[in-house]
PDB file of C-alpha atoms and ligand atoms in Angstrom:
ATOM      1  CA  UNK Y   1      10.109  41.946  67.068  1.00 75.00           C
ATOM      2  CA  UNK Y   2       6.962  43.990  67.541  1.00 94.00           C
ATOM      3  CA  UNK Y   3       5.396  46.112  70.254  1.00 98.00           C
ATOM      4  CA  UNK Y   4       6.592  45.145  73.744  1.00 98.00           C
ATOM      5  CA  UNK Y   5       3.665  44.306  76.027  1.00 98.00           C
ATOM      6  CA  UNK Y   6       3.481  43.559  79.754  1.00 98.00           C
ATOM      7  CA  UNK Y   7       0.307  41.492  80.179  1.00 98.00           C
ATOM      8  CA  UNK Y   8      -1.951  41.327  83.276  1.00 98.00           C
ATOM      9  CA  UNK Y   9      -4.748  38.747  83.135  1.00 98.00           C
ATOM     10  CA  UNK Y  10      -7.030  36.257  84.858  1.00 98.00           C
ATOM     11  CA  UNK Y  11      -6.484  33.439  82.381  1.00 96.00           C
ATOM     12  CA  UNK Y  12      -9.510  32.364  81.545  1.00 94.00           C
ATOM     13  CA  UNK Y  13     -10.724  31.566  78.041  1.00 96.00           C
ATOM     14  CA  UNK Y  14     -10.764  34.989  76.441  1.00 96.00           C
ATOM     15  CA  UNK Y  15      -7.465  35.908  78.126  1.00 98.00           C
ATOM     16  CA  UNK Y  16      -5.936  32.773  76.553  1.00 98.00           C
ATOM     17  CA  UNK Y  17      -7.291  33.744  73.127  1.00 98.00           C
ATOM     18  CA  UNK Y  18      -5.687  37.182  73.631  1.00 98.00           C
ATOM     19  CA  UNK Y  19      -2.284  35.616  74.387  1.00 98.00           C
ATOM     20  CA  UNK Y  20      -2.663  33.235  71.464  1.00 98.00           C
ATOM     21  CA  UNK Y  21      -3.453  36.148  69.148  1.00 98.00           C
ATOM     22  CA  UNK Y  22      -0.404  38.054  70.434  1.00 98.00           C
ATOM     23  CA  UNK Y  23       1.860  35.071  69.837  1.00 97.00           C
ATOM     24  CA  UNK Y  24       0.536  34.275  66.349  1.00 97.00           C
ATOM     25  CA  UNK Y  25       0.438  37.911  65.201  1.00 97.00           C
ATOM     26  CA  UNK Y  26       4.230  38.191  65.184  1.00 96.00           C
ATOM     27  CA  UNK Y  27       3.694  41.922  65.864  1.00 98.00           C
ATOM     28  CA  UNK Y  28       3.176  41.790  69.640  1.00 98.00           C
ATOM     29  CA  UNK Y  29       6.074  40.801  71.880  1.00 98.00           C
ATOM     30  CA  UNK Y  30       4.800  39.809  75.337  1.00 98.00           C
ATOM     31  CA  UNK Y  31       7.780  40.374  77.661  1.00 98.00           C
ATOM     32  CA  UNK Y  32       6.087  39.315  80.900  1.00 98.00           C
ATOM     33  CA  UNK Y  33       2.779  38.016  82.239  1.00 98.00           C
ATOM     34  CA  UNK Y  34       1.265  38.890  85.620  1.00 98.00           C
ATOM     35  CA  UNK Y  35      -0.989  36.048  86.786  1.00 97.00           C
ATOM     36  CA  UNK Y  36      -3.989  37.390  88.730  1.00 98.00           C
ATOM     37  CA  UNK Y  37      -7.211  36.130  90.314  1.00 98.00           C
ATOM     38  CA  UNK Y  38     -10.470  36.727  88.420  1.00 97.00           C
ATOM     39  CA  UNK Y  39     -12.082  34.166  86.141  1.00 96.00           C
ATOM     40  CA  UNK Y  40     -10.085  31.606  88.140  1.00 96.00           C
ATOM     41  CA  UNK Y  41      -7.718  31.767  91.125  1.00 96.00           C
ATOM     42  CA  UNK Y  42      -4.271  33.288  90.758  1.00 96.00           C
ATOM     43  CA  UNK Y  43      -2.746  29.790  91.096  1.00 94.00           C
ATOM     44  CA  UNK Y  44      -4.953  28.433  88.301  1.00 95.00           C
ATOM     45  CA  UNK Y  45      -4.131  31.427  86.101  1.00 96.00           C
ATOM     46  CA  UNK Y  46      -0.443  30.636  86.564  1.00 95.00           C
ATOM     47  CA  UNK Y  47      -0.973  26.982  85.619  1.00 94.00           C
ATOM     48  CA  UNK Y  48      -2.980  27.990  82.541  1.00 96.00           C
ATOM     49  CA  UNK Y  49      -0.390  30.540  81.425  1.00 96.00           C
ATOM     50  CA  UNK Y  50       2.439  28.029  81.798  1.00 95.00           C
ATOM     51  CA  UNK Y  51       0.445  25.451  79.839  1.00 95.00           C
ATOM     52  CA  UNK Y  52      -0.123  27.927  77.008  1.00 96.00           C
ATOM     53  CA  UNK Y  53       3.510  29.067  76.968  1.00 96.00           C
ATOM     54  CA  UNK Y  54       4.634  25.468  76.694  1.00 94.00           C
ATOM     55  CA  UNK Y  55       2.133  24.824  73.868  1.00 94.00           C
ATOM     56  CA  UNK Y  56       3.532  27.754  71.858  1.00 95.00           C
ATOM     57  CA  UNK Y  57       7.180  27.168  72.792  1.00 95.00           C
ATOM     58  CA  UNK Y  58       7.634  30.400  74.800  1.00 96.00           C
ATOM     59  CA  UNK Y  59       8.507  29.196  78.293  1.00 94.00           C
ATOM     60  CA  UNK Y  60      11.174  31.928  78.327  1.00 96.00           C
ATOM     61  CA  UNK Y  61       8.486  34.560  79.113  1.00 97.00           C
ATOM     62  CA  UNK Y  62       8.531  35.315  82.883  1.00 96.00           C
ATOM     63  CA  UNK Y  63       5.290  34.729  84.810  1.00 97.00           C
ATOM     64  CA  UNK Y  64       4.889  36.941  87.894  1.00 97.00           C
ATOM     65  CA  UNK Y  65       2.411  36.343  90.720  1.00 97.00           C
ATOM     66  CA  UNK Y  66      -0.174  39.138  90.872  1.00 98.00           C
ATOM     67  CA  UNK Y  67      -3.057  39.831  93.236  1.00 98.00           C
ATOM     68  CA  UNK Y  68      -5.077  36.951  94.679  1.00 97.00           C
ATOM     69  CA  UNK Y  69      -7.895  39.050  96.119  1.00 98.00           C
ATOM     70  CA  UNK Y  70      -9.434  42.484  95.556  1.00 98.00           C
ATOM     71  CA  UNK Y  71      -8.680  45.713  97.432  1.00 98.00           C
ATOM     72  CA  UNK Y  72     -12.182  45.576  98.883  1.00 97.00           C
ATOM     73  CA  UNK Y  73     -10.930  42.751 101.127  1.00 96.00           C
ATOM     74  CA  UNK Y  74     -13.648  40.388  99.900  1.00 97.00           C
ATOM     75  CA  UNK Y  75     -13.101  36.728  99.150  1.00 97.00           C
ATOM     76  CA  UNK Y  76     -12.977  36.484  95.348  1.00 96.00           C
ATOM     77  CA  UNK Y  77     -15.662  34.632  93.363  1.00 92.00           C
ATOM     78  CA  UNK Y  78     -14.572  32.508  90.371  1.00 95.00           C
ATOM     79  CA  UNK Y  79     -16.517  31.595  87.201  1.00 90.00           C
ATOM     80  CA  UNK Y  80     -16.309  27.868  86.287  1.00 90.00           C
ATOM     81  CA  UNK Y  81     -19.742  28.137  84.620  1.00 89.00           C
ATOM     82  CA  UNK Y  82     -18.263  30.524  82.010  1.00 90.00           C
ATOM     83  CA  UNK Y  83     -14.678  29.301  81.709  1.00 90.00           C
ATOM     84  CA  UNK Y  84     -14.853  25.615  82.711  1.00 91.00           C
ATOM     85  CA  UNK Y  85     -13.516  23.958  85.889  1.00 91.00           C
ATOM     86  CA  UNK Y  86      -9.868  24.941  85.253  1.00 93.00           C
ATOM     87  CA  UNK Y  87     -10.569  28.078  83.247  1.00 93.00           C
ATOM     88  CA  UNK Y  88      -9.782  26.573  79.836  1.00 95.00           C
ATOM     89  CA  UNK Y  89     -13.145  25.022  78.917  1.00 92.00           C
ATOM     90  CA  UNK Y  90     -12.736  21.251  78.499  1.00 93.00           C
ATOM     91  CA  UNK Y  91      -8.920  21.407  78.703  1.00 94.00           C
ATOM     92  CA  UNK Y  92      -7.292  20.267  81.954  1.00 93.00           C
ATOM     93  CA  UNK Y  93      -3.718  21.521  81.965  1.00 92.00           C
ATOM     94  CA  UNK Y  94      -1.232  19.035  83.474  1.00 85.00           C
ATOM     95  CA  UNK Y  95      -0.469  19.742  87.124  1.00 72.00           C
ATOM     96  CA  UNK Y  96       3.279  19.904  86.445  1.00 69.00           C
ATOM     97  CA  UNK Y  97       2.691  23.514  85.368  1.00 66.00           C
ATOM     98  CA  UNK Y  98       2.425  24.782  88.933  1.00 66.00           C
ATOM     99  CA  UNK Y  99       6.099  25.824  89.361  1.00 72.00           C
ATOM    100  CA  UNK Y 100       6.775  28.792  91.700  1.00 80.00           C
ATOM    101  CA  UNK Y 101       5.987  32.210  90.247  1.00 88.00           C
ATOM    102  CA  UNK Y 102       8.399  35.087  89.839  1.00 88.00           C
ATOM    103  CA  UNK Y 103       8.005  37.779  92.498  1.00 95.00           C
ATOM    104  CA  UNK Y 104       5.422  40.411  91.465  1.00 97.00           C
ATOM    105  CA  UNK Y 105       7.985  43.198  91.756  1.00 96.00           C
ATOM    106  CA  UNK Y 106      10.031  41.659  88.950  1.00 97.00           C
ATOM    107  CA  UNK Y 107       7.776  43.835  86.776  1.00 98.00           C
ATOM    108  CA  UNK Y 108       9.844  46.834  87.881  1.00 98.00           C
ATOM    109  CA  UNK Y 109      13.083  45.882  86.069  1.00 98.00           C
ATOM    110  CA  UNK Y 110      10.946  45.147  82.998  1.00 98.00           C
ATOM    111  CA  UNK Y 111       9.363  48.609  83.170  1.00 98.00           C
ATOM    112  CA  UNK Y 112      12.845  50.109  83.581  1.00 98.00           C
ATOM    113  CA  UNK Y 113      14.289  48.096  80.721  1.00 98.00           C
ATOM    114  CA  UNK Y 114      11.940  48.971  77.882  1.00 97.00           C
ATOM    115  CA  UNK Y 115      11.135  52.408  76.482  1.00 96.00           C
ATOM    116  CA  UNK Y 116       7.678  52.618  74.884  1.00 96.00           C
ATOM    117  CA  UNK Y 117       6.415  49.602  76.848  1.00 98.00           C
ATOM    118  CA  UNK Y 118       2.632  49.193  76.895  1.00 98.00           C
ATOM    119  CA  UNK Y 119       0.572  47.398  79.523  1.00 98.00           C
ATOM    120  CA  UNK Y 120      -2.438  45.291  78.564  1.00 98.00           C
ATOM    121  CA  UNK Y 121      -4.731  44.575  81.544  1.00 98.00           C
ATOM    122  CA  UNK Y 122      -7.599  42.236  80.727  1.00 98.00           C
ATOM    123  CA  UNK Y 123      -8.577  41.076  84.209  1.00 98.00           C
ATOM    124  CA  UNK Y 124      -9.290  42.695  87.579  1.00 98.00           C
ATOM    125  CA  UNK Y 125      -7.244  45.854  88.065  1.00 98.00           C
ATOM    126  CA  UNK Y 126      -5.899  45.054  91.550  1.00 98.00           C
ATOM    127  CA  UNK Y 127      -2.267  44.352  90.599  1.00 98.00           C
ATOM    128  CA  UNK Y 128      -2.045  47.350  88.269  1.00 98.00           C
ATOM    129  CA  UNK Y 129      -3.571  49.683  90.893  1.00 98.00           C
ATOM    130  CA  UNK Y 130      -0.954  48.450  93.387  1.00 98.00           C
ATOM    131  CA  UNK Y 131       1.778  49.696  91.061  1.00 98.00           C
ATOM    132  CA  UNK Y 132       0.109  53.121  90.933  1.00 98.00           C
ATOM    133  CA  UNK Y 133       0.007  53.235  94.742  1.00 98.00           C
ATOM    134  CA  UNK Y 134       3.661  52.246  95.144  1.00 98.00           C
ATOM    135  CA  UNK Y 135       5.435  53.467  91.993  1.00 97.00           C
ATOM    136  CA  UNK Y 136       3.450  56.357  90.530  1.00 95.00           C
ATOM    137  CA  UNK Y 137       6.514  58.023  88.960  1.00 96.00           C
ATOM    138  CA  UNK Y 138       7.728  54.824  87.367  1.00 97.00           C
ATOM    139  CA  UNK Y 139       4.307  54.258  85.829  1.00 98.00           C
ATOM    140  CA  UNK Y 140       4.877  57.396  83.775  1.00 97.00           C
ATOM    141  CA  UNK Y 141       7.335  55.358  81.717  1.00 98.00           C
ATOM    142  CA  UNK Y 142       4.434  53.320  80.314  1.00 98.00           C
ATOM    143  CA  UNK Y 143       3.431  54.498  76.861  1.00 98.00           C
ATOM    144  CA  UNK Y 144      -0.222  53.355  76.981  1.00 98.00           C
ATOM    145  CA  UNK Y 145      -2.458  51.207  79.195  1.00 98.00           C
ATOM    146  CA  UNK Y 146      -4.885  49.002  77.242  1.00 99.00           C
ATOM    147  CA  UNK Y 147      -7.613  47.992  79.691  1.00 99.00           C
ATOM    148  CA  UNK Y 148     -10.651  45.744  79.223  1.00 98.00           C
ATOM    149  CA  UNK Y 149     -13.360  46.968  81.573  1.00 98.00           C
ATOM    150  CA  UNK Y 150     -16.561  48.885  82.089  1.00 98.00           C
ATOM    151  CA  UNK Y 151     -19.854  49.407  80.274  1.00 98.00           C
ATOM    152  CA  UNK Y 152     -20.778  52.993  79.395  1.00 98.00           C
ATOM    153  CA  UNK Y 153     -24.502  53.752  79.203  1.00 97.00           C
ATOM    154  CA  UNK Y 154     -25.171  50.105  78.313  1.00 97.00           C
ATOM    155  CA  UNK Y 155     -26.059  47.092  80.518  1.00 96.00           C
ATOM    156  CA  UNK Y 156     -23.340  45.300  82.461  1.00 97.00           C
ATOM    157  CA  UNK Y 157     -22.613  41.572  82.387  1.00 95.00           C
ATOM    158  CA  UNK Y 158     -22.398  40.669  86.082  1.00 96.00           C
ATOM    159  CA  UNK Y 159     -24.989  43.147  87.339  1.00 97.00           C
ATOM    160  CA  UNK Y 160     -27.471  45.332  85.459  1.00 97.00           C
ATOM    161  CA  UNK Y 161     -24.930  48.149  85.471  1.00 97.00           C
ATOM    162  CA  UNK Y 162     -21.461  46.627  85.911  1.00 98.00           C
ATOM    163  CA  UNK Y 163     -18.929  44.718  83.855  1.00 98.00           C
ATOM    164  CA  UNK Y 164     -16.979  41.904  85.594  1.00 98.00           C
ATOM    165  CA  UNK Y 165     -13.450  43.386  85.721  1.00 98.00           C
ATOM    166  CA  UNK Y 166     -14.731  46.698  87.124  1.00 98.00           C
ATOM    167  CA  UNK Y 167     -17.279  45.108  89.450  1.00 98.00           C
ATOM    168  CA  UNK Y 168     -14.879  42.632  91.115  1.00 98.00           C
ATOM    169  CA  UNK Y 169     -12.525  45.385  92.293  1.00 98.00           C
ATOM    170  CA  UNK Y 170     -14.057  48.823  91.717  1.00 98.00           C
ATOM    171  CA  UNK Y 171     -11.603  50.398  94.167  1.00 98.00           C
ATOM    172  CA  UNK Y 172      -8.638  49.262  92.070  1.00 98.00           C
ATOM    173  CA  UNK Y 173     -10.286  50.235  88.766  1.00 98.00           C
ATOM    174  CA  UNK Y 174     -11.024  53.672  90.197  1.00 98.00           C
ATOM    175  CA  UNK Y 175      -7.366  54.127  91.207  1.00 98.00           C
ATOM    176  CA  UNK Y 176      -6.181  53.224  87.705  1.00 98.00           C
ATOM    177  CA  UNK Y 177      -8.699  55.552  86.014  1.00 98.00           C
ATOM    178  CA  UNK Y 178      -7.706  58.328  88.443  1.00 97.00           C
ATOM    179  CA  UNK Y 179      -3.923  58.057  88.145  1.00 96.00           C
ATOM    180  CA  UNK Y 180      -3.105  56.559  84.723  1.00 97.00           C
ATOM    181  CA  UNK Y 181      -2.873  59.397  82.234  1.00 94.00           C
ATOM    182  CA  UNK Y 182      -2.946  57.416  79.030  1.00 97.00           C
ATOM    183  CA  UNK Y 183      -5.582  54.692  79.119  1.00 98.00           C
ATOM    184  CA  UNK Y 184      -7.267  53.168  76.119  1.00 98.00           C
ATOM    185  CA  UNK Y 185     -10.329  51.542  77.637  1.00 98.00           C
ATOM    186  CA  UNK Y 186     -12.268  48.719  75.971  1.00 99.00           C
ATOM    187  CA  UNK Y 187     -15.689  48.370  77.622  1.00 98.00           C
ATOM    188  CA  UNK Y 188     -18.525  45.978  76.832  1.00 98.00           C
ATOM    189  CA  UNK Y 189     -19.755  48.611  74.355  1.00 98.00           C
ATOM    190  CA  UNK Y 190     -17.164  47.255  71.921  1.00 98.00           C
ATOM    191  CA  UNK Y 191     -16.005  43.912  73.310  1.00 98.00           C
ATOM    192  CA  UNK Y 192     -19.519  42.402  73.237  1.00 96.00           C
ATOM    193  CA  UNK Y 193     -19.475  42.916  69.474  1.00 97.00           C
ATOM    194  CA  UNK Y 194     -16.199  41.036  68.961  1.00 98.00           C
ATOM    195  CA  UNK Y 195     -18.056  37.849  68.116  1.00 97.00           C
ATOM    196  CA  UNK Y 196     -16.355  34.725  66.789  1.00 97.00           C
ATOM    197  CA  UNK Y 197     -19.043  32.703  65.024  1.00 96.00           C
ATOM    198  CA  UNK Y 198     -19.118  28.874  64.854  1.00 95.00           C
ATOM    199  CA  UNK Y 199     -18.253  29.192  61.135  1.00 97.00           C
ATOM    200  CA  UNK Y 200     -15.119  31.202  62.002  1.00 97.00           C
ATOM    201  CA  UNK Y 201     -14.187  28.712  64.742  1.00 97.00           C
ATOM    202  CA  UNK Y 202     -14.499  25.720  62.398  1.00 97.00           C
ATOM    203  CA  UNK Y 203     -12.567  27.413  59.596  1.00 97.00           C
ATOM    204  CA  UNK Y 204      -9.731  28.402  61.966  1.00 97.00           C
ATOM    205  CA  UNK Y 205      -9.682  24.858  63.346  1.00 97.00           C
ATOM    206  CA  UNK Y 206      -9.507  23.341  59.850  1.00 97.00           C
ATOM    207  CA  UNK Y 207      -6.366  25.370  59.067  1.00 96.00           C
ATOM    208  CA  UNK Y 208      -4.535  23.850  62.036  1.00 91.00           C
ATOM    209  CA  UNK Y 209      -2.624  26.969  63.133  1.00 92.00           C
ATOM    210  CA  UNK Y 210      -4.568  27.494  66.364  1.00 90.00           C
ATOM    211  CA  UNK Y 211      -5.765  24.064  67.489  1.00 91.00           C
ATOM    212  CA  UNK Y 212      -6.565  25.341  70.989  1.00 94.00           C
ATOM    213  CA  UNK Y 213      -9.143  27.863  69.787  1.00 96.00           C
ATOM    214  CA  UNK Y 214     -12.045  25.503  69.049  1.00 96.00           C
ATOM    215  CA  UNK Y 215     -12.005  23.629  72.370  1.00 95.00           C
ATOM    216  CA  UNK Y 216     -11.611  26.936  74.180  1.00 95.00           C
ATOM    217  CA  UNK Y 217     -14.512  28.702  72.499  1.00 95.00           C
ATOM    218  CA  UNK Y 218     -16.972  25.847  71.939  1.00 89.00           C
ATOM    219  CA  UNK Y 219     -18.519  24.056  74.909  1.00 79.00           C
ATOM    220  CA  UNK Y 220     -18.518  26.061  78.152  1.00 81.00           C
ATOM    221  CA  UNK Y 221     -17.844  29.520  76.830  1.00 87.00           C
ATOM    222  CA  UNK Y 222     -20.300  29.580  73.918  1.00 88.00           C
ATOM    223  CA  UNK Y 223     -22.821  27.453  75.833  1.00 87.00           C
ATOM    224  CA  UNK Y 224     -22.781  29.981  78.646  1.00 88.00           C
ATOM    225  CA  UNK Y 225     -23.317  32.910  76.279  1.00 87.00           C
ATOM    226  CA  UNK Y 226     -26.057  31.082  74.340  1.00 87.00           C
ATOM    227  CA  UNK Y 227     -27.986  30.649  77.570  1.00 87.00           C
ATOM    228  CA  UNK Y 228     -27.348  34.216  78.693  1.00 86.00           C
ATOM    229  CA  UNK Y 229     -28.025  35.933  75.377  1.00 85.00           C
ATOM    230  CA  UNK Y 230     -30.389  33.832  73.241  1.00 85.00           C
ATOM    231  CA  UNK Y 231     -29.817  34.472  69.539  1.00 88.00           C
ATOM    232  CA  UNK Y 232     -26.157  35.449  69.991  1.00 89.00           C
ATOM    233  CA  UNK Y 233     -24.241  34.419  66.856  1.00 93.00           C
ATOM    234  CA  UNK Y 234     -21.061  33.425  68.681  1.00 94.00           C
ATOM    235  CA  UNK Y 235     -19.044  34.058  71.838  1.00 95.00           C
ATOM    236  CA  UNK Y 236     -17.406  37.481  72.326  1.00 96.00           C
ATOM    237  CA  UNK Y 237     -13.613  37.589  72.732  1.00 97.00           C
ATOM    238  CA  UNK Y 238     -13.411  40.564  75.117  1.00 98.00           C
ATOM    239  CA  UNK Y 239      -9.713  40.253  75.844  1.00 98.00           C
ATOM    240  CA  UNK Y 240      -8.507  39.351  72.360  1.00 98.00           C
ATOM    241  CA  UNK Y 241     -10.125  42.424  70.824  1.00 98.00           C
ATOM    242  CA  UNK Y 242      -8.427  44.527  73.518  1.00 98.00           C
ATOM    243  CA  UNK Y 243      -4.914  43.253  72.738  1.00 98.00           C
ATOM    244  CA  UNK Y 244      -5.638  43.583  69.011  1.00 98.00           C
ATOM    245  CA  UNK Y 245      -5.958  47.338  69.601  1.00 98.00           C
ATOM    246  CA  UNK Y 246      -2.217  47.507  70.329  1.00 98.00           C
ATOM    247  CA  UNK Y 247      -1.502  46.934  66.637  1.00 98.00           C
ATOM    248  CA  UNK Y 248      -4.888  47.832  65.114  1.00 98.00           C
ATOM    249  CA  UNK Y 249      -6.210  50.999  66.777  1.00 98.00           C
ATOM    250  CA  UNK Y 250      -8.005  51.814  63.511  1.00 98.00           C
ATOM    251  CA  UNK Y 251     -10.596  49.122  64.325  1.00 98.00           C
ATOM    252  CA  UNK Y 252     -12.123  51.399  66.969  1.00 98.00           C
ATOM    253  CA  UNK Y 253     -13.816  54.745  67.374  1.00 98.00           C
ATOM    254  CA  UNK Y 254     -12.675  56.406  70.601  1.00 98.00           C
ATOM    255  CA  UNK Y 255     -14.439  58.972  72.746  1.00 96.00           C
ATOM    256  CA  UNK Y 256     -12.375  61.205  75.038  1.00 94.00           C
ATOM    257  CA  UNK Y 257     -13.625  61.454  78.607  1.00 94.00           C
ATOM    258  CA  UNK Y 258     -12.479  61.225  82.206  1.00 94.00           C
ATOM    259  CA  UNK Y 259     -13.634  57.961  83.799  1.00 97.00           C
ATOM    260  CA  UNK Y 260     -14.830  57.273  87.346  1.00 97.00           C
ATOM    261  CA  UNK Y 261     -16.413  54.269  89.045  1.00 98.00           C
ATOM    262  CA  UNK Y 262     -19.152  53.761  91.578  1.00 98.00           C
ATOM    263  CA  UNK Y 263     -17.421  51.715  94.279  1.00 97.00           C
ATOM    264  CA  UNK Y 264     -20.301  50.501  96.460  1.00 97.00           C
ATOM    265  CA  UNK Y 265     -24.046  49.985  96.630  1.00 97.00           C
ATOM    266  CA  UNK Y 266     -26.474  48.796  93.972  1.00 97.00           C
ATOM    267  CA  UNK Y 267     -24.486  50.423  91.171  1.00 98.00           C
ATOM    268  CA  UNK Y 268     -21.107  49.089  92.353  1.00 98.00           C
ATOM    269  CA  UNK Y 269     -18.693  48.836  89.423  1.00 98.00           C
ATOM    270  CA  UNK Y 270     -20.712  51.240  87.262  1.00 98.00           C
ATOM    271  CA  UNK Y 271     -18.406  53.091  84.871  1.00 98.00           C
ATOM    272  CA  UNK Y 272     -19.079  56.794  84.516  1.00 96.00           C
ATOM    273  CA  UNK Y 273     -17.885  58.916  81.608  1.00 95.00           C
ATOM    274  CA  UNK Y 274     -18.955  62.397  80.599  1.00 91.00           C
ATOM    275  CA  UNK Y 275     -21.046  61.957  77.471  1.00 92.00           C
ATOM    276  CA  UNK Y 276     -22.665  65.381  77.608  1.00 88.00           C
ATOM    277  CA  UNK Y 277     -22.401  67.431  74.437  1.00 73.00           C
ATOM    278  CA  UNK Y 278     -19.967  69.871  76.020  1.00 71.00           C
ATOM    279  CA  UNK Y 279     -18.065  69.812  79.265  1.00 65.00           C
ATOM    280  CA  UNK Y 280     -15.033  71.392  80.828  1.00 66.00           C
ATOM    281  CA  UNK Y 281     -12.179  68.928  81.165  1.00 60.00           C
ATOM    282  CA  UNK Y 282     -11.540  69.872  84.792  1.00 61.00           C
ATOM    283  CA  UNK Y 283     -15.191  69.479  85.771  1.00 65.00           C
ATOM    284  CA  UNK Y 284     -14.775  65.861  86.643  1.00 79.00           C
ATOM    285  CA  UNK Y 285     -12.671  65.670  89.809  1.00 81.00           C
ATOM    286  CA  UNK Y 286      -9.544  66.751  87.882  1.00 85.00           C
ATOM    287  CA  UNK Y 287      -9.348  63.285  86.365  1.00 92.00           C
ATOM    288  CA  UNK Y 288      -7.238  62.641  83.263  1.00 94.00           C
ATOM    289  CA  UNK Y 289      -8.991  62.301  79.922  1.00 94.00           C
ATOM    290  CA  UNK Y 290      -8.972  58.692  78.710  1.00 96.00           C
ATOM    291  CA  UNK Y 291      -9.744  57.179  75.299  1.00 97.00           C
ATOM    292  CA  UNK Y 292     -12.869  55.047  75.643  1.00 98.00           C
ATOM    293  CA  UNK Y 293     -13.644  52.754  72.690  1.00 98.00           C
ATOM    294  CA  UNK Y 294     -17.294  53.227  71.750  1.00 98.00           C
ATOM    295  CA  UNK Y 295     -17.506  51.510  68.382  1.00 98.00           C
ATOM    296  CA  UNK Y 296     -15.873  48.471  66.744  1.00 98.00           C
ATOM    297  CA  UNK Y 297     -15.425  48.116  62.980  1.00 98.00           C
ATOM    298  CA  UNK Y 298     -16.490  44.467  62.920  1.00 98.00           C
ATOM    299  CA  UNK Y 299     -15.342  43.745  59.357  1.00 98.00           C
ATOM    300  CA  UNK Y 300     -11.860  44.993  60.198  1.00 98.00           C
ATOM    301  CA  UNK Y 301     -11.869  42.887  63.390  1.00 98.00           C
ATOM    302  CA  UNK Y 302     -13.014  39.829  61.421  1.00 98.00           C
ATOM    303  CA  UNK Y 303     -10.293  40.180  58.806  1.00 98.00           C
ATOM    304  CA  UNK Y 304      -7.474  40.760  61.330  1.00 98.00           C
ATOM    305  CA  UNK Y 305      -8.593  37.957  63.615  1.00 98.00           C
ATOM    306  CA  UNK Y 306      -8.968  35.447  60.781  1.00 98.00           C
ATOM    307  CA  UNK Y 307      -5.682  36.454  59.162  1.00 98.00           C
ATOM    308  CA  UNK Y 308      -3.721  35.907  62.363  1.00 98.00           C
ATOM    309  CA  UNK Y 309      -5.506  32.771  63.494  1.00 98.00           C
ATOM    310  CA  UNK Y 310      -5.328  31.005  60.097  1.00 97.00           C
ATOM    311  CA  UNK Y 311      -2.176  32.516  58.592  1.00 95.00           C
ATOM    312  CA  UNK Y 312      -4.121  33.163  55.374  1.00 95.00           C
ATOM    313  CA  UNK Y 313      -4.755  36.514  53.680  1.00 95.00           C
ATOM    314  CA  UNK Y 314      -8.234  37.814  54.543  1.00 91.00           C
TER     315      UNK Y 314
HETATM  316  O1  RIB S  29     -16.296  41.167  81.431  1.00 81.92           O
HETATM  317  C1  RIB S  29     -15.403  40.429  80.643  1.00 81.92           C
HETATM  318  C2  RIB S  29     -14.039  40.329  81.303  1.00 81.92           C
HETATM  319  O2  RIB S  29     -14.137  39.636  82.561  1.00 81.92           O
HETATM  320  C3  RIB S  29     -13.039  39.551  80.500  1.00 81.92           C
HETATM  321  O3  RIB S  29     -11.757  40.097  80.691  1.00 81.92           O
HETATM  322  C4  RIB S  29     -13.126  38.179  81.122  1.00 81.92           C
HETATM  323  O4  RIB S  29     -11.967  37.401  80.866  1.00 81.92           O
HETATM  324  C5  RIB S  29     -13.281  38.504  82.569  1.00 81.92           C
HETATM  325  O5  RIB S  29     -12.029  38.856  83.123  1.00 81.92           O
HETATM  326 CA1   CA S  30     -10.004  38.512  81.451  1.00 81.92          CA
END
């Protein structure tokens, strides 16, 4: 029934669009969701995930409780100005979705069960880094880690140099980049270009297959981006374009480089790759070489996104 995916997210508007895409694609089989802090609290993420799973008739998917704060020990900051008061724009999920979560370590039997499992991490990297600290051998069973994070040689979104997922827990992101050997990383370089225009939103809405998409993307999310980036043609779906890569890697151009993070100071969360013309692979702290997406084929993205969200050929 498609590629098995264990999903880590801070659900959140673009995380929800990613899960919606996975469900509607019919080619991605989400076998578990780890609810983490980030855009909203861990508790709110869990409520939002349960709401979405009920909407799409998939309450059988287990929801595990992930991290509620970063490894830096700081109190997390949430983003109601971007994602709305409950993280889903104008939607208030009913409070009966706050059932107890599965224990985080229920991810272990899932990792044991499936060969060729991939992990998609589209929020802070705290929960994933914890697995690398506790179960490094077991993590070798994972085929590929698809991670949304970073901004390479381009401006950040929460600070001049840092992207939100890397900035909120740079210690955790650094652990993942240091110990995961097979990361496909989707930084702002490509995710900022994954724009869904108002015309696309209205057309998708008119087809009735994804009724949640318009309320999610209009209002808070697009309003926030319009203020932040005047002239932007639509809101970017950072997390959806990342999960799309699981089945459509051809949409991206990848650059091979080790990745490190600045973990403190003015440049906290800065993502560092080696973009020099030539370099020795072991020059960079012995770090593994990761695949960093540096270019998005927008037309290909547009066609795949529209096809899945409307059910029509594009
Ligand atoms: O910087 C964008 C990322 O931060 C997205 O994953 C968004 O959902 C937030 O987690
Ligand atoms: Ca996210």
